[in-house]
Each structure stands twice: as structure tokens, then as C-alpha cells.
Amino acid sequence: MRGFQVSRRGFLGMAALGMTTIGTAKAEADHSEAVVIGTGYGAAVAALRLGEKGIRTTMLEMGQLWDQPARDGKVFCSMLNPDRRAMWFKDCTEAPLETLFGLPVVNRPIQRYAGVLDKVHFQEMSVYLGRGVGGGSLVNGGMAVTPRREYFEEVLPEVDADEMYGRFFPLATKTLRVNTIRSAFLESTSWYQYARTARRHAANAGYDTQVIPNVYDFAHMEGEARGTKPKSALAGEVIYGNNHGKMSLDKTYLADALKTGNVTIRTLHHVKRIRQQPDGTYLLTVEQRDPFGKLLRTKEIGCRHLFLGAGSLGTTELLLRARDTGDLPGLSEEIGSGWGPNGNVMTARTMLGGFQQSGMPVLAIDAWRDRKVFAEIAPVPAGVETLASLYLAITKNPERGTFHYDRATDGITLDWRREQMKPSIRAVKDVFDEINRTNLTTYRADLFGIGKVFSDDFTYHPLGGCPLGRATDAFGRVKGHKNLYVTDGSLIPGSIGANPFVTITALAERNLSRITATDLNH
Ligand code: FAE
């Protein structure tokens, strides 16, 4: 886990070659035809499709490449025994469940380091993010959901839904290597007893439950259960990374991108500033750091075509800074707008869950039609009986936030108030009050801080900031500057009614298909 320039040979062999020279801070310049900022879903699609077109493309990622085992033989640390690999420059881990039985036993002090999970704090909302080659794919639950068509059409009316559902959603799920748990395994294994019990309780209250596809390889998981494969999901690994079985982007899109021979990834490269030169090319100011945060050098990297795939927060911050400092004066007033947490609310009920819980969720309560709630049945992989059934609910919430550039800190602020979560909390409460009433169970009030039953202050699903058709044209071309594109979750205006990475991937596929055919055709 270090700062590398990752070449095709190095990455595919999982032995990174061509380590970037480490020296004292100095400026250097280089140029590629295309630069992609970030290595998450939207960025990975852009890199693959550009590389296939023969376009020399450099990806700049502020996090590390996670492919080398540390001294304990593991690439990632476990959730129950976290160390510096867990989090992005924090003094203490910041897991979503703060306490257990009211005791602060979940989080622990760690060394500040370029770890894999970040939690970014704004005044009234915090956002979890993945950092590293693969972005959110390194830390997420892998749930690969194609959104309901009616809601997709409502959220993104300018996008041709026939084309999305006929071509780009299937392409995204295939390339992401989405698979579904075998029914016989789901129905029999002790590792999903928690999900089956939660399903029964939902059914008692009249709610349907769906099996959700995932990018975790279920053949590997069955091997874990039989004892023939090393344990990862069945060792409770999720938010601090999975050591085995997870088809994160470094194994799918990014590996395919590197195979084209035209794509290079530079890690621990943090893009700070974007300017446009008189000849129309872009010049990026990039800080290269070591994994402990020490500045090694500041570089200037130029390109003709610039793709922003730094995620809802990262992309919006870069563009707001560029607009408000005058670096990219043509950017629209819409940059920073249309942000939402995808209506995320966590809640938990009392339930016998079992001490064996797979870290990969596979079932969700579908109460969207009547209540606009889609609640993933989440594990609590503590290795002990916690008497908790946990849910991450996605709700329809019309409230939106706005990012602003803050000159004093050179960062961004988020104009979002806690009370904007009220519509989401009301909807989740309706559903889970009913489930509790029917099953004679109660809410857990000891997990999100003492006495708190619903989380209303963090999200896993930041969406928006550069909404499609407003800050950009209908294909992600940024308004006001040519050859500048947004390709990630910041395009989706705040809500998609399902876990978002399949939509982000499919939308990026659709946009890149147009952009490579028209803007980059040579
Ligand atoms: P993202 O994946 O966030 O990638 C952005 C990348 O850009 C990151 O690697 C950053 O380090 C990098 N970056 C940012 N700023 C800069 C900069 N200035 N210079 C260089 N690099 C930069 O973007 N979604 C699902 O669909 N299913 C799930 O089960 C699910 N579970 C989740 C669980 C957790 C704990 C979390 C945190 C998220 C989960 N998500 C899930 C959300 C999903 O991972 C997220 O929507 C996508 O990763 C967003 O993709 P983007 O391409 O927008």
C-alpha cells in the first residue's frame, strides 16, 4: 500500500512496478491526452472506454493502491481489530455504529495514515467515502441494484430510459461482474440467518423482501462457508475493505482499462487546482504525498480532455474552487447544487441475529410503492450475538443541499440542515413501527449514540453537486468550458431510490459512449 505509478504489467500481476520517485517537494510538468481524476465507478468507466479508443489516459487518485499484504499477511484490516489501514487520516476509527449496549466499544485509536475509509464531516451531515484505487468499491456492501425505471425517469428525465435499461444497465452489471446468491445457500446457511429472520419479520407486517445481486463472488463465499476458501465476508470484512471475494473495481473495470495498454494510474496524487490554458488544454496542480501525509512534491499535469470522477464531494469541490477563484470562470451557478444523501437512514431493532453474520447484505425490504422506503437488511458482523437487526434505508426525500466554496479554508461547506432528514425519518418510522408492532420487538436506542433510534447525520450515498442537464449538458459535458466532463455520482441530483453504484456506472457508460464517439473521434 504505497504511492505508485501503476502500469499495465504491474497492476495485473498485482506487483506494482515503476514506483514514483520519491524526492523533495518540487514542481514538474507532464502531459497526457486525457486525465481522469479519481478511480471510483465513473472514473473507471471513463478510463476503460478512453483506453479502448487508443487515448493515452492518466488517472490521478489521492488514495493508495491496495494490493500488498502488510506484516500480518492481510491487505486490509478487520472490522473487529482495526488499525491504521482502516481510515483516511483519523486518530480514531469512526464506524457508523458508535456504541454497543450503550458502551463505546466499537471505535478505537489508530495512527493517522492514508487508510481506505473516509468520513467527511460537514456541519449537519457526514459522508462516508472510499479512498484508494477503486474508490467506494473498496469499502461498500457490494449491493448492485438497478433502480426502478419509473423513479429513474422521474430523477433523470433527460436520459433515454429505453437505452439505459436495454443497453447500459446490462453492460454495467456485466462488466462489474454482478452475481446473485444461490437460493439453496441463502435459505440454509447460518451466515444469513439474520437476513432470513428479518425477512420473516417484514413479511409478518406485510412487507415484501427482495434478493439483491452483489459484486461479492458468492462461489467464493460458499467456499468460505465450507472452509475451502479464505474467509473475508464471513470474517466480517466490509467497510475497511475485503481481503477476498469482492469484485472491486481494481479487479473489473480498472483491470480491463490497464489491459488496453493506454491507461496509467498514479496513486497518492491529490488534484488541488484546475486551470484552462489559452490553447484550451487543462493544467492541474497535483500534490503527491506519502502514505503518512508528507508532501513529496507538487506537480503540474496537463491534458486536452479532463474527466472528473472524484465523486460527489471531490468533483464538486474541485469545480467550485475553480469557479470561485477565477481559474475556470465560465462554470455555471449550478455547480454545487442538487446534493442529497439518497435519503439514507439507519435504524435497528431487537432481534436474535446469531453470532455468524456474512458481511455482505443480500436482502432488502421493498416498501417503496406505499412508503417510498427501500431498506437493505444489513449485517452486524460483530462475531457475538448483539441482539440487533440493522437496516440501511433509502428513502425518497425531496430536500436538497448546496455546496459553497469557503475561501478561508480553501475547502467546501455544505448547506444542509438536520431537519431536512425529517421526511426520511417519518417514512422509515412508519415502516419499522409496523414491523416492531407486529413482531413485538422494539427499536435499539444504543447504537447511534445513546437514546438515538434513527441515524439522521450520515450517508453512504452522496449524490449530486454537478447535476446532469444543469451544471453539465445531458452527457456530462461541463457547461462553460470545452473538453471538461463530469463522470461520477455528482451528476445524479440527490436521490436514486436504490443503492447507487450501478446507476453511476451505467450513466457513465452512456455518457462515455457519446463522448468517445463525438468529442474524441480521431
Ligand atoms: P467514488 O467511488 O467515491 O470515487 C471517487 C474517487 O476519487 C475516490 O477514490 C477518491 O479518493 C478520489 N478523489 C477524490 N478527490 C480527489 C482529488 N482531488 N484528487 C484525486 N483523487 C480524488 O465516486 N453503493 C451501492 O450501490 N451499493 C452498496 O452496497 C454500497 N454500500 C456502501 C457502503 C459504504 C460504507 C460506502 C462508503 C458507500 C457505499 N455505497 C454503496 C456507495 C458507493 O460506493 C458510491 O455511491 C460510489 O462509490 C460513488 O462512485 P463515484 O464514481 O461517484
mmCIF file of C-alpha atoms in Angstrom, residues 81-343:
data_model
loop_
_atom_site.group_PDB
_atom_site.id
_atom_site.type_symbol
_atom_site.label_atom_id
_atom_site.label_comp_id
_atom_site.label_asym_id
_atom_site.label_seq_id
_atom_site.Cartn_x
_atom_site.Cartn_y
_atom_site.Cartn_z
ATOM 1 C CA ASN A 81 -9.463 -5.301 15.055
ATOM 2 C CA PRO A 82 -8.944 -2.114 13.037
ATOM 3 C CA ASP A 83 -5.583 -0.410 12.599
ATOM 4 C CA ARG A 84 -4.211 2.488 10.548
ATOM 5 C CA ARG A 85 -5.308 0.831 7.296
ATOM 6 C CA ALA A 86 -8.950 1.355 8.293
ATOM 7 C CA MET A 87 -9.344 5.094 7.885
ATOM 8 C CA TRP A 88 -8.155 8.119 5.962
ATOM 9 C CA PHE A 89 -6.048 10.247 8.323
ATOM 10 C CA LYS A 90 -8.040 9.828 11.544
ATOM 11 C CA ASP A 91 -6.881 9.478 15.145
ATOM 12 C CA CYS A 92 -9.696 7.050 15.896
ATOM 13 C CA THR A 93 -11.910 4.804 13.760
ATOM 14 C CA GLU A 94 -15.354 6.256 13.002
ATOM 15 C CA ALA A 95 -17.608 3.241 12.368
ATOM 16 C CA PRO A 96 -21.289 4.028 11.739
ATOM 17 C CA LEU A 97 -22.396 2.243 14.910
ATOM 18 C CA GLU A 98 -20.910 4.359 17.680
ATOM 19 C CA THR A 99 -21.809 2.263 20.679
ATOM 20 C CA LEU A 100 -22.987 -1.247 21.532
ATOM 21 C CA PHE A 101 -25.286 -1.763 24.509
ATOM 22 C CA GLY A 102 -24.519 1.909 25.177
ATOM 23 C CA LEU A 103 -20.804 1.224 25.571
ATOM 24 C CA PRO A 104 -18.179 2.954 23.408
ATOM 25 C CA VAL A 105 -16.580 -0.368 22.420
ATOM 26 C CA VAL A 106 -16.793 -0.067 18.640
ATOM 27 C CA ASN A 107 -14.161 2.531 17.756
ATOM 28 C CA ARG A 108 -10.509 2.588 18.711
ATOM 29 C CA PRO A 109 -7.486 4.860 18.367
ATOM 30 C CA ILE A 110 -5.401 4.411 15.217
ATOM 31 C CA GLN A 111 -2.365 6.046 13.639
ATOM 32 C CA ARG A 112 -3.050 8.785 11.063
ATOM 33 C CA TYR A 113 -2.498 7.184 7.678
ATOM 34 C CA ALA A 114 -3.851 7.007 4.124
ATOM 35 C CA GLY A 115 -6.358 4.277 5.059
ATOM 36 C CA VAL A 116 -9.252 3.101 2.947
ATOM 37 C CA LEU A 117 -12.418 4.584 4.516
ATOM 38 C CA ASP A 118 -13.012 8.295 4.985
ATOM 39 C CA LYS A 119 -15.729 10.107 6.882
ATOM 40 C CA VAL A 120 -16.005 13.736 5.830
ATOM 41 C CA HIS A 121 -17.756 15.983 8.335
ATOM 42 C CA PHE A 122 -19.895 18.926 7.383
ATOM 43 C CA GLN A 123 -21.818 20.895 9.973
ATOM 44 C CA GLU A 124 -25.012 18.806 9.990
ATOM 45 C CA MET A 125 -24.162 15.839 7.777
ATOM 46 C CA SER A 126 -21.208 13.451 7.458
ATOM 47 C CA VAL A 127 -20.331 11.439 4.388
ATOM 48 C CA TYR A 128 -18.575 8.053 4.212
ATOM 49 C CA LEU A 129 -16.286 7.559 1.200
ATOM 50 C CA GLY A 130 -13.777 5.043 -0.113
ATOM 51 C CA ARG A 131 -10.186 6.224 -0.692
ATOM 52 C CA GLY A 132 -7.839 4.252 -2.883
ATOM 53 C CA VAL A 133 -7.659 2.646 -6.309
ATOM 54 C CA GLY A 134 -11.307 1.640 -6.760
ATOM 55 C CA GLY A 135 -12.865 4.443 -4.669
ATOM 56 C CA GLY A 136 -16.097 3.375 -2.959
ATOM 57 C CA SER A 137 -15.870 -0.147 -4.433
ATOM 58 C CA LEU A 138 -13.202 -0.965 -1.828
ATOM 59 C CA VAL A 139 -15.427 -0.333 1.183
ATOM 60 C CA ASN A 140 -19.033 -0.698 0.080
ATOM 61 C CA GLY A 141 -21.511 -3.510 0.680
ATOM 62 C CA GLY A 142 -21.385 -4.530 -2.977
ATOM 63 C CA MET A 143 -25.175 -4.341 -3.399
ATOM 64 C CA ALA A 144 -25.707 -3.966 -7.129
ATOM 65 C CA VAL A 145 -29.189 -2.577 -7.666
ATOM 66 C CA THR A 146 -30.700 -1.420 -10.932
ATOM 67 C CA PRO A 147 -33.127 1.322 -9.887
ATOM 68 C CA ARG A 148 -36.865 1.232 -10.522
ATOM 69 C CA ARG A 149 -37.487 2.548 -14.006
ATOM 70 C CA GLU A 150 -40.308 4.955 -13.029
ATOM 71 C CA TYR A 151 -38.135 6.602 -10.403
ATOM 72 C CA PHE A 152 -35.104 6.734 -12.681
ATOM 73 C CA GLU A 153 -37.268 8.525 -15.265
ATOM 74 C CA GLU A 154 -38.509 10.933 -12.606
ATOM 75 C CA VAL A 155 -34.982 11.782 -11.400
ATOM 76 C CA LEU A 156 -33.258 11.920 -14.802
ATOM 77 C CA PRO A 157 -35.984 12.768 -17.311
ATOM 78 C CA GLU A 158 -33.462 13.924 -19.937
ATOM 79 C CA VAL A 159 -31.907 10.445 -20.169
ATOM 80 C CA ASP A 160 -33.343 7.937 -22.651
ATOM 81 C CA ALA A 161 -34.620 5.188 -20.310
ATOM 82 C CA ASP A 162 -35.090 2.657 -23.124
ATOM 83 C CA GLU A 163 -31.413 2.922 -23.955
ATOM 84 C CA MET A 164 -30.398 2.747 -20.297
ATOM 85 C CA TYR A 165 -32.497 -0.313 -19.451
ATOM 86 C CA GLY A 166 -31.904 -2.007 -22.809
ATOM 87 C CA ARG A 167 -28.181 -1.393 -23.100
ATOM 88 C CA PHE A 168 -26.269 0.459 -20.389
ATOM 89 C CA PHE A 169 -27.604 -1.135 -17.182
ATOM 90 C CA PRO A 170 -26.953 -4.638 -18.602
ATOM 91 C CA LEU A 171 -23.473 -3.546 -19.767
ATOM 92 C CA ALA A 172 -22.644 -2.095 -16.340
ATOM 93 C CA THR A 173 -23.823 -5.148 -14.382
ATOM 94 C CA LYS A 174 -21.938 -7.484 -16.712
ATOM 95 C CA THR A 175 -18.673 -5.547 -16.562
ATOM 96 C CA LEU A 176 -18.962 -5.112 -12.774
ATOM 97 C CA ARG A 177 -19.401 -8.932 -12.576
ATOM 98 C CA VAL A 178 -22.611 -8.792 -10.622
ATOM 99 C CA ASN A 179 -23.877 -12.166 -9.375
ATOM 100 C CA THR A 180 -26.688 -13.411 -7.162
ATOM 101 C CA ILE A 181 -26.603 -15.668 -4.129
ATOM 102 C CA ARG A 182 -27.763 -19.245 -4.782
ATOM 103 C CA SER A 183 -31.182 -19.686 -3.262
ATOM 104 C CA ALA A 184 -30.294 -23.007 -1.600
ATOM 105 C CA PHE A 185 -27.302 -21.371 0.116
ATOM 106 C CA LEU A 186 -29.281 -18.309 1.227
ATOM 107 C CA GLU A 187 -32.048 -20.487 2.660
ATOM 108 C CA SER A 188 -29.799 -22.887 4.544
ATOM 109 C CA THR A 189 -26.624 -21.179 5.738
ATOM 110 C CA SER A 190 -26.282 -19.949 9.293
ATOM 111 C CA TRP A 191 -24.425 -16.916 7.902
ATOM 112 C CA TYR A 192 -27.711 -15.478 6.576
ATOM 113 C CA GLN A 193 -29.966 -16.492 9.432
ATOM 114 C CA TYR A 194 -30.059 -12.802 10.434
ATOM 115 C CA ALA A 195 -31.381 -11.869 6.991
ATOM 116 C CA ARG A 196 -33.957 -14.668 6.890
ATOM 117 C CA THR A 197 -35.307 -13.726 10.332
ATOM 118 C CA ALA A 198 -35.536 -10.055 9.344
ATOM 119 C CA ARG A 199 -37.330 -11.131 6.156
ATOM 120 C CA ARG A 200 -39.861 -13.141 8.171
ATOM 121 C CA HIS A 201 -40.484 -10.191 10.478
ATOM 122 C CA ALA A 202 -41.011 -7.893 7.478
ATOM 123 C CA ALA A 203 -43.420 -10.409 5.918
ATOM 124 C CA ASN A 204 -45.389 -10.595 9.193
ATOM 125 C CA ALA A 205 -46.007 -6.863 8.778
ATOM 126 C CA GLY A 206 -46.980 -7.282 5.124
ATOM 127 C CA TYR A 207 -43.734 -6.104 3.509
ATOM 128 C CA ASP A 208 -42.053 -7.798 0.552
ATOM 129 C CA THR A 209 -38.366 -8.588 0.556
ATOM 130 C CA GLN A 210 -36.116 -8.869 -2.482
ATOM 131 C CA VAL A 211 -32.905 -10.774 -3.083
ATOM 132 C CA ILE A 212 -30.300 -8.189 -4.130
ATOM 133 C CA PRO A 213 -27.455 -9.028 -6.528
ATOM 134 C CA ASN A 214 -23.944 -8.210 -5.387
ATOM 135 C CA VAL A 215 -20.396 -7.888 -6.712
ATOM 136 C CA TYR A 216 -19.112 -10.209 -3.992
ATOM 137 C CA ASP A 217 -18.362 -13.585 -5.594
ATOM 138 C CA PHE A 218 -20.884 -15.943 -3.990
ATOM 139 C CA ALA A 219 -18.985 -19.017 -5.225
ATOM 140 C CA HIS A 220 -16.067 -17.766 -3.120
ATOM 141 C CA MET A 221 -18.407 -17.157 -0.191
ATOM 142 C CA GLU A 222 -19.746 -20.711 -0.356
ATOM 143 C CA GLY A 223 -16.123 -21.868 -0.265
ATOM 144 C CA GLU A 224 -15.630 -19.710 2.849
ATOM 145 C CA ALA A 225 -18.615 -21.395 4.456
ATOM 146 C CA ARG A 226 -17.289 -24.880 3.559
ATOM 147 C CA GLY A 227 -13.820 -23.985 4.818
ATOM 148 C CA THR A 228 -12.138 -24.362 1.415
ATOM 149 C CA LYS A 229 -11.558 -20.635 0.762
ATOM 150 C CA PRO A 230 -10.017 -17.981 2.993
ATOM 151 C CA LYS A 231 -12.703 -16.092 4.893
ATOM 152 C CA SER A 232 -13.489 -12.457 4.133
ATOM 153 C CA ALA A 233 -17.226 -11.654 4.023
ATOM 154 C CA LEU A 234 -17.640 -14.460 6.554
ATOM 155 C CA ALA A 235 -14.897 -12.921 8.683
ATOM 156 C CA GLY A 236 -16.952 -9.735 8.984
ATOM 157 C CA GLU A 237 -14.887 -7.738 6.500
ATOM 158 C CA VAL A 238 -16.733 -4.882 4.759
ATOM 159 C CA ILE A 239 -16.195 -1.197 5.422
ATOM 160 C CA TYR A 240 -12.429 -1.377 5.960
ATOM 161 C CA GLY A 241 -12.011 -3.480 2.801
ATOM 162 C CA ASN A 242 -12.401 -7.144 1.838
ATOM 163 C CA ASN A 243 -9.341 -9.354 1.554
ATOM 164 C CA HIS A 244 -11.024 -11.953 -0.694
ATOM 165 C CA GLY A 245 -14.104 -12.440 -2.826
ATOM 166 C CA LYS A 246 -15.037 -8.830 -3.567
ATOM 167 C CA MET A 247 -15.051 -7.839 -7.219
ATOM 168 C CA SER A 248 -13.993 -4.272 -6.514
ATOM 169 C CA LEU A 249 -13.135 -2.037 -9.472
ATOM 170 C CA ASP A 250 -9.428 -2.908 -9.363
ATOM 171 C CA LYS A 251 -10.487 -6.456 -10.377
ATOM 172 C CA THR A 252 -13.011 -5.397 -13.068
ATOM 173 C CA TYR A 253 -13.149 -2.040 -14.867
ATOM 174 C CA LEU A 254 -9.708 -0.819 -13.810
ATOM 175 C CA ALA A 255 -8.004 -4.127 -14.623
ATOM 176 C CA ASP A 256 -9.698 -4.019 -18.052
ATOM 177 C CA ALA A 257 -8.616 -0.385 -18.510
ATOM 178 C CA LEU A 258 -4.990 -1.249 -17.782
ATOM 179 C CA LYS A 259 -5.181 -4.170 -20.226
ATOM 180 C CA THR A 260 -5.741 -1.668 -23.056
ATOM 181 C CA GLY A 261 -2.135 -0.554 -22.542
ATOM 182 C CA ASN A 262 -3.190 3.098 -22.725
ATOM 183 C CA VAL A 263 -4.068 3.798 -19.098
ATOM 184 C CA THR A 264 -1.767 4.692 -16.208
ATOM 185 C CA ILE A 265 -2.837 5.168 -12.594
ATOM 186 C CA ARG A 266 -0.895 7.417 -10.239
ATOM 187 C CA THR A 267 -1.707 6.927 -6.599
ATOM 188 C CA LEU A 268 -1.358 9.308 -3.659
ATOM 189 C CA HIS A 269 -1.786 12.111 -6.208
ATOM 190 C CA HIS A 270 -4.266 14.683 -4.923
ATOM 191 C CA VAL A 271 -5.558 17.160 -7.505
ATOM 192 C CA LYS A 272 -5.866 20.594 -5.933
ATOM 193 C CA ARG A 273 -6.395 23.036 -8.761
ATOM 194 C CA ILE A 274 -7.679 23.058 -12.364
ATOM 195 C CA ARG A 275 -6.904 25.844 -14.836
ATOM 196 C CA GLN A 276 -7.510 26.180 -18.556
ATOM 197 C CA GLN A 277 -4.633 27.385 -20.725
ATOM 198 C CA PRO A 278 -5.041 29.858 -23.614
ATOM 199 C CA ASP A 279 -4.745 26.927 -26.071
ATOM 200 C CA GLY A 280 -7.742 25.225 -24.405
ATOM 201 C CA THR A 281 -5.759 22.495 -22.633
ATOM 202 C CA TYR A 282 -6.084 21.958 -18.879
ATOM 203 C CA LEU A 283 -3.346 22.310 -16.310
ATOM 204 C CA LEU A 284 -3.742 20.539 -12.976
ATOM 205 C CA THR A 285 -1.839 21.266 -9.806
ATOM 206 C CA VAL A 286 -1.305 17.962 -8.061
ATOM 207 C CA GLU A 287 0.175 17.177 -4.654
ATOM 208 C CA GLN A 288 1.966 13.873 -4.295
ATOM 209 C CA ARG A 289 2.180 12.699 -0.688
ATOM 210 C CA ASP A 290 3.491 9.668 1.113
ATOM 211 C CA PRO A 291 1.011 7.419 2.983
ATOM 212 C CA PHE A 292 1.682 9.364 6.187
ATOM 213 C CA GLY A 293 0.637 12.640 4.578
ATOM 214 C CA LYS A 294 4.083 14.136 3.981
ATOM 215 C CA LEU A 295 4.186 16.311 0.855
ATOM 216 C CA LEU A 296 6.708 14.811 -1.555
ATOM 217 C CA ARG A 297 6.249 17.127 -4.499
ATOM 218 C CA THR A 298 3.844 19.420 -6.272
ATOM 219 C CA LYS A 299 3.354 18.673 -9.954
ATOM 220 C CA GLU A 300 1.680 20.309 -12.871
ATOM 221 C CA ILE A 301 -0.006 17.827 -15.173
ATOM 222 C CA GLY A 302 -1.563 18.938 -18.461
ATOM 223 C CA CYS A 303 -4.185 17.341 -20.711
ATOM 224 C CA ARG A 304 -6.542 18.103 -23.556
ATOM 225 C CA HIS A 305 -9.586 16.239 -22.189
ATOM 226 C CA LEU A 306 -10.310 16.269 -18.472
ATOM 227 C CA PHE A 307 -12.738 13.843 -16.796
ATOM 228 C CA LEU A 308 -13.786 14.464 -13.201
ATOM 229 C CA GLY A 309 -14.526 11.223 -11.385
ATOM 230 C CA ALA A 310 -13.618 12.332 -7.861
ATOM 231 C CA GLY A 311 -17.122 11.565 -6.555
ATOM 232 C CA SER A 312 -19.927 13.856 -5.439
ATOM 233 C CA LEU A 313 -17.759 15.676 -2.888
ATOM 234 C CA GLY A 314 -14.414 15.592 -4.712
ATOM 235 C CA THR A 315 -15.636 16.702 -8.127
ATOM 236 C CA THR A 316 -17.884 19.409 -6.738
ATOM 237 C CA GLU A 317 -15.081 20.795 -4.572
ATOM 238 C CA LEU A 318 -12.654 20.981 -7.498
ATOM 239 C CA LEU A 319 -15.160 22.765 -9.732
ATOM 240 C CA LEU A 320 -16.412 25.160 -7.053
ATOM 241 C CA ARG A 321 -12.852 26.147 -6.203
ATOM 242 C CA ALA A 322 -12.040 26.635 -9.890
ATOM 243 C CA ARG A 323 -15.128 28.757 -10.468
ATOM 244 C CA ASP A 324 -14.878 30.919 -7.369
ATOM 245 C CA THR A 325 -11.138 31.590 -7.571
ATOM 246 C CA GLY A 326 -11.470 32.545 -11.243
ATOM 247 C CA ASP A 327 -9.466 29.553 -12.571
ATOM 248 C CA LEU A 328 -12.470 28.364 -14.632
ATOM 249 C CA PRO A 329 -14.634 31.478 -14.761
ATOM 250 C CA GLY A 330 -17.128 30.103 -17.265
ATOM 251 C CA LEU A 331 -18.554 27.458 -14.897
ATOM 252 C CA SER A 332 -22.253 27.729 -14.185
ATOM 253 C CA GLU A 333 -24.003 28.790 -10.991
ATOM 254 C CA GLU A 334 -25.455 25.266 -10.840
ATOM 255 C CA ILE A 335 -22.112 23.829 -9.671
ATOM 256 C CA GLY A 336 -22.610 22.896 -6.011
ATOM 257 C CA SER A 337 -26.383 22.443 -6.295
ATOM 258 C CA GLY A 338 -28.726 19.454 -6.194
ATOM 259 C CA TRP A 339 -26.977 17.496 -3.444
ATOM 260 C CA GLY A 340 -28.690 14.822 -1.368
ATOM 261 C CA PRO A 341 -27.844 11.805 0.842
ATOM 262 C CA ASN A 342 -30.103 9.439 -1.158
ATOM 263 C CA GLY A 343 -32.478 9.613 1.801
#
